[in-house]
JSON list of C-alpha atoms in Angstrom, two decimals:
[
{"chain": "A", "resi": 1, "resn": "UNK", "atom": "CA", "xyz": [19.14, 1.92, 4.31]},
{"chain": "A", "resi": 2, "resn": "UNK", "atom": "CA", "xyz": [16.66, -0.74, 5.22]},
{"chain": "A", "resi": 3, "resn": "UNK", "atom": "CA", "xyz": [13.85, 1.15, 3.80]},
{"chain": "A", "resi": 4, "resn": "UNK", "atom": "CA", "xyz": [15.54, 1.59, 0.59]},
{"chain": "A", "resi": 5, "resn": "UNK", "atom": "CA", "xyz": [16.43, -1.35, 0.49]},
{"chain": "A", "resi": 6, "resn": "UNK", "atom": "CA", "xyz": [12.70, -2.82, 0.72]},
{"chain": "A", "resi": 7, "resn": "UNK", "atom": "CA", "xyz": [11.58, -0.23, -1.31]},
{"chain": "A", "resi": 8, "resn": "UNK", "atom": "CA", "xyz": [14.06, -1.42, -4.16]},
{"chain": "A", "resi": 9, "resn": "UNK", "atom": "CA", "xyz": [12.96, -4.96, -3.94]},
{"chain": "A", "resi": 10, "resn": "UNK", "atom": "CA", "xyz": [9.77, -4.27, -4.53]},
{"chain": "A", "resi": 11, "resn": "UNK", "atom": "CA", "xyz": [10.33, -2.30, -7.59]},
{"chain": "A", "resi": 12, "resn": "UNK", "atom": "CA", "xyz": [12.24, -5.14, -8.97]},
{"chain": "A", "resi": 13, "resn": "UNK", "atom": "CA", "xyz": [9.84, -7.65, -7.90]},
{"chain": "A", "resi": 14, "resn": "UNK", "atom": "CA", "xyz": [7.05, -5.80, -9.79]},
{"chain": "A", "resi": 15, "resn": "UNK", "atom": "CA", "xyz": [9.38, -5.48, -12.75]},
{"chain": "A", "resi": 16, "resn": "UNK", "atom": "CA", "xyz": [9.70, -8.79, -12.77]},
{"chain": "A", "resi": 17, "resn": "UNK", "atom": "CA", "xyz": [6.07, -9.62, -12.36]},
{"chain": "A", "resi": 18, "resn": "UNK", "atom": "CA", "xyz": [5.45, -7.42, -15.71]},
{"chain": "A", "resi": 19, "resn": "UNK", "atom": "CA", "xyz": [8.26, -9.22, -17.64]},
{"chain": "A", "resi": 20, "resn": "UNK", "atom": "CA", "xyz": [7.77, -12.46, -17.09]},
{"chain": "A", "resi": 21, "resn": "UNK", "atom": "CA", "xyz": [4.32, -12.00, -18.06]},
{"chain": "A", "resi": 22, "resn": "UNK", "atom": "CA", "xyz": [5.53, -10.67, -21.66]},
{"chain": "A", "resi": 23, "resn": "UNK", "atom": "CA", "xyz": [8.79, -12.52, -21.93]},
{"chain": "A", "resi": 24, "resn": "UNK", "atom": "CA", "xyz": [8.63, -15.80, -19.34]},
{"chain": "A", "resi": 25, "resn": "UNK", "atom": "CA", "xyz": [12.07, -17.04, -17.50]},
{"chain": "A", "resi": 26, "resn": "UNK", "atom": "CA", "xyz": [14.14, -15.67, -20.38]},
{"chain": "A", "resi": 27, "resn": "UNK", "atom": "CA", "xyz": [17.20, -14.10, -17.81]},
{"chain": "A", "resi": 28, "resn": "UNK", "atom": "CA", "xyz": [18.39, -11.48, -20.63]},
{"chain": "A", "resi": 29, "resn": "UNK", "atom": "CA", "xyz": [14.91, -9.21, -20.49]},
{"chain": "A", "resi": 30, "resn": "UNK", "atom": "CA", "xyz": [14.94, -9.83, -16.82]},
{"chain": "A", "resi": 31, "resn": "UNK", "atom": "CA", "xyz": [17.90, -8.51, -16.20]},
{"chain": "A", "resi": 32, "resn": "UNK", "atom": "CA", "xyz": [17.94, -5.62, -18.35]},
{"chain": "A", "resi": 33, "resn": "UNK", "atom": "CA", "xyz": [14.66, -4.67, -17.79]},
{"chain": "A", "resi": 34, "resn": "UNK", "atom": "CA", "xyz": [15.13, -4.75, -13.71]},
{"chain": "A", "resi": 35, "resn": "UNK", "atom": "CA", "xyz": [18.78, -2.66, -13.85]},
{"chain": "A", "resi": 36, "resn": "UNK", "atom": "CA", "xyz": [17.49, 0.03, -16.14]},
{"chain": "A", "resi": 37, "resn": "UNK", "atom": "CA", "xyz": [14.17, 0.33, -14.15]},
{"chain": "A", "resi": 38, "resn": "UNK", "atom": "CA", "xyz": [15.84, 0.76, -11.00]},
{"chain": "A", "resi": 39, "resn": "UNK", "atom": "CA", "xyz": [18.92, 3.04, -12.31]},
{"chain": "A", "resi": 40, "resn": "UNK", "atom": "CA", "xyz": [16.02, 5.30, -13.74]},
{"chain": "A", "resi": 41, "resn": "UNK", "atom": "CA", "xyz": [13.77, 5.23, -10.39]},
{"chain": "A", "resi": 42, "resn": "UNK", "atom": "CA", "xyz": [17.26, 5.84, -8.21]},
{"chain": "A", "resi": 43, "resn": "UNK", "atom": "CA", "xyz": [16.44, 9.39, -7.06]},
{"chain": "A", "resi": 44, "resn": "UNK", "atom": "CA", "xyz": [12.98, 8.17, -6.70]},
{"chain": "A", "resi": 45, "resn": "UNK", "atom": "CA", "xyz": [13.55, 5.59, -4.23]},
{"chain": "A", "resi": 46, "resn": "UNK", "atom": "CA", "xyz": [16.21, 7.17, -2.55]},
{"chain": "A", "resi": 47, "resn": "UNK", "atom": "CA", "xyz": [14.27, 10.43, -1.72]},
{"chain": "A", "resi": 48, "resn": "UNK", "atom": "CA", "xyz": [11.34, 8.64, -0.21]},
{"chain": "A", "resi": 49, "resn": "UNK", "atom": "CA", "xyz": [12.71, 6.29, 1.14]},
{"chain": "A", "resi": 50, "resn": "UNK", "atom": "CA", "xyz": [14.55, 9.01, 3.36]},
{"chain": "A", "resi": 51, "resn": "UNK", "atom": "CA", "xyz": [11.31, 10.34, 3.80]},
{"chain": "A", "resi": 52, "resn": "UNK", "atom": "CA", "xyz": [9.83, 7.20, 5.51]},
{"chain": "A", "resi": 53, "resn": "UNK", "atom": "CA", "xyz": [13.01, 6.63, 7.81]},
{"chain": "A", "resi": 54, "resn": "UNK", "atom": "CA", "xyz": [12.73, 10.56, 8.81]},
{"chain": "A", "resi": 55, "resn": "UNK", "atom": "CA", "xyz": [9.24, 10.46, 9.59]},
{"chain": "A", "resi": 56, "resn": "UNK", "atom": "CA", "xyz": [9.98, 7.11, 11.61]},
{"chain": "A", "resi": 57, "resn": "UNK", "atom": "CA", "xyz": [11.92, 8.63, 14.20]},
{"chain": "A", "resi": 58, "resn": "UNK", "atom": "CA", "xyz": [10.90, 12.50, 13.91]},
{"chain": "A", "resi": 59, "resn": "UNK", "atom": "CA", "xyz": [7.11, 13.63, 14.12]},
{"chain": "A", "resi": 60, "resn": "UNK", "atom": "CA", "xyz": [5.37, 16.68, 12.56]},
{"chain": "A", "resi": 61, "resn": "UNK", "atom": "CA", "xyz": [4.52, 19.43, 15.14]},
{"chain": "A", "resi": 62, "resn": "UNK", "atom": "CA", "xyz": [2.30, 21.92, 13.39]},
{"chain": "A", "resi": 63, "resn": "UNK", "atom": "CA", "xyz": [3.20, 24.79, 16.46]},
{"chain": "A", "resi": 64, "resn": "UNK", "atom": "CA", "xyz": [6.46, 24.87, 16.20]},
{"chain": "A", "resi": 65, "resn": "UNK", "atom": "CA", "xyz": [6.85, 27.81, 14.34]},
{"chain": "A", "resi": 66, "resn": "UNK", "atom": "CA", "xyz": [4.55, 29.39, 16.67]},
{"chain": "A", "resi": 67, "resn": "UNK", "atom": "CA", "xyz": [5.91, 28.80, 19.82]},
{"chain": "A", "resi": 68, "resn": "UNK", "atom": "CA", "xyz": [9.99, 29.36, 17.90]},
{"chain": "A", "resi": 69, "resn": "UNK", "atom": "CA", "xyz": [8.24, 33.42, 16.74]},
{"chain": "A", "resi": 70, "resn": "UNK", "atom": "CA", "xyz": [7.57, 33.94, 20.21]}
]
């Protein structure tokens, strides 16, 4: 959750970034712009951010399916 959660406020701030270069402190593009950018990079986020927390806590072992044929 924490990772996602990072990961989605970085997206927005970047979003942000871009439209307040095009649009300045207007709140309507902000807005808009943020939601629909997140809502279409949901399944995005959400896979790698599982991803990261998995690979926190679990590490790669290339033998493993060696040593589980045996």
């Amino acid at each position: 959750m924490m990772v996602s959660h990072a990961t989605t406020t970085l997206v927005a701030v970047i979003v942000h970034a871009i439209v307040y270069y095009f649009a300045g402190w207007e709140i309507a593009p902000n807005v808009i712009s943020i939601v629909a950018v997140i809502l279409i990079m949901f399944p995005v986020v959400f896979r790698n951010s599982r991803a990261i927390w998995i690979n926190i806590f679990v590490n790669y072992n290339p033998d493993y399916k060696k040593k589980r044929m045996m």
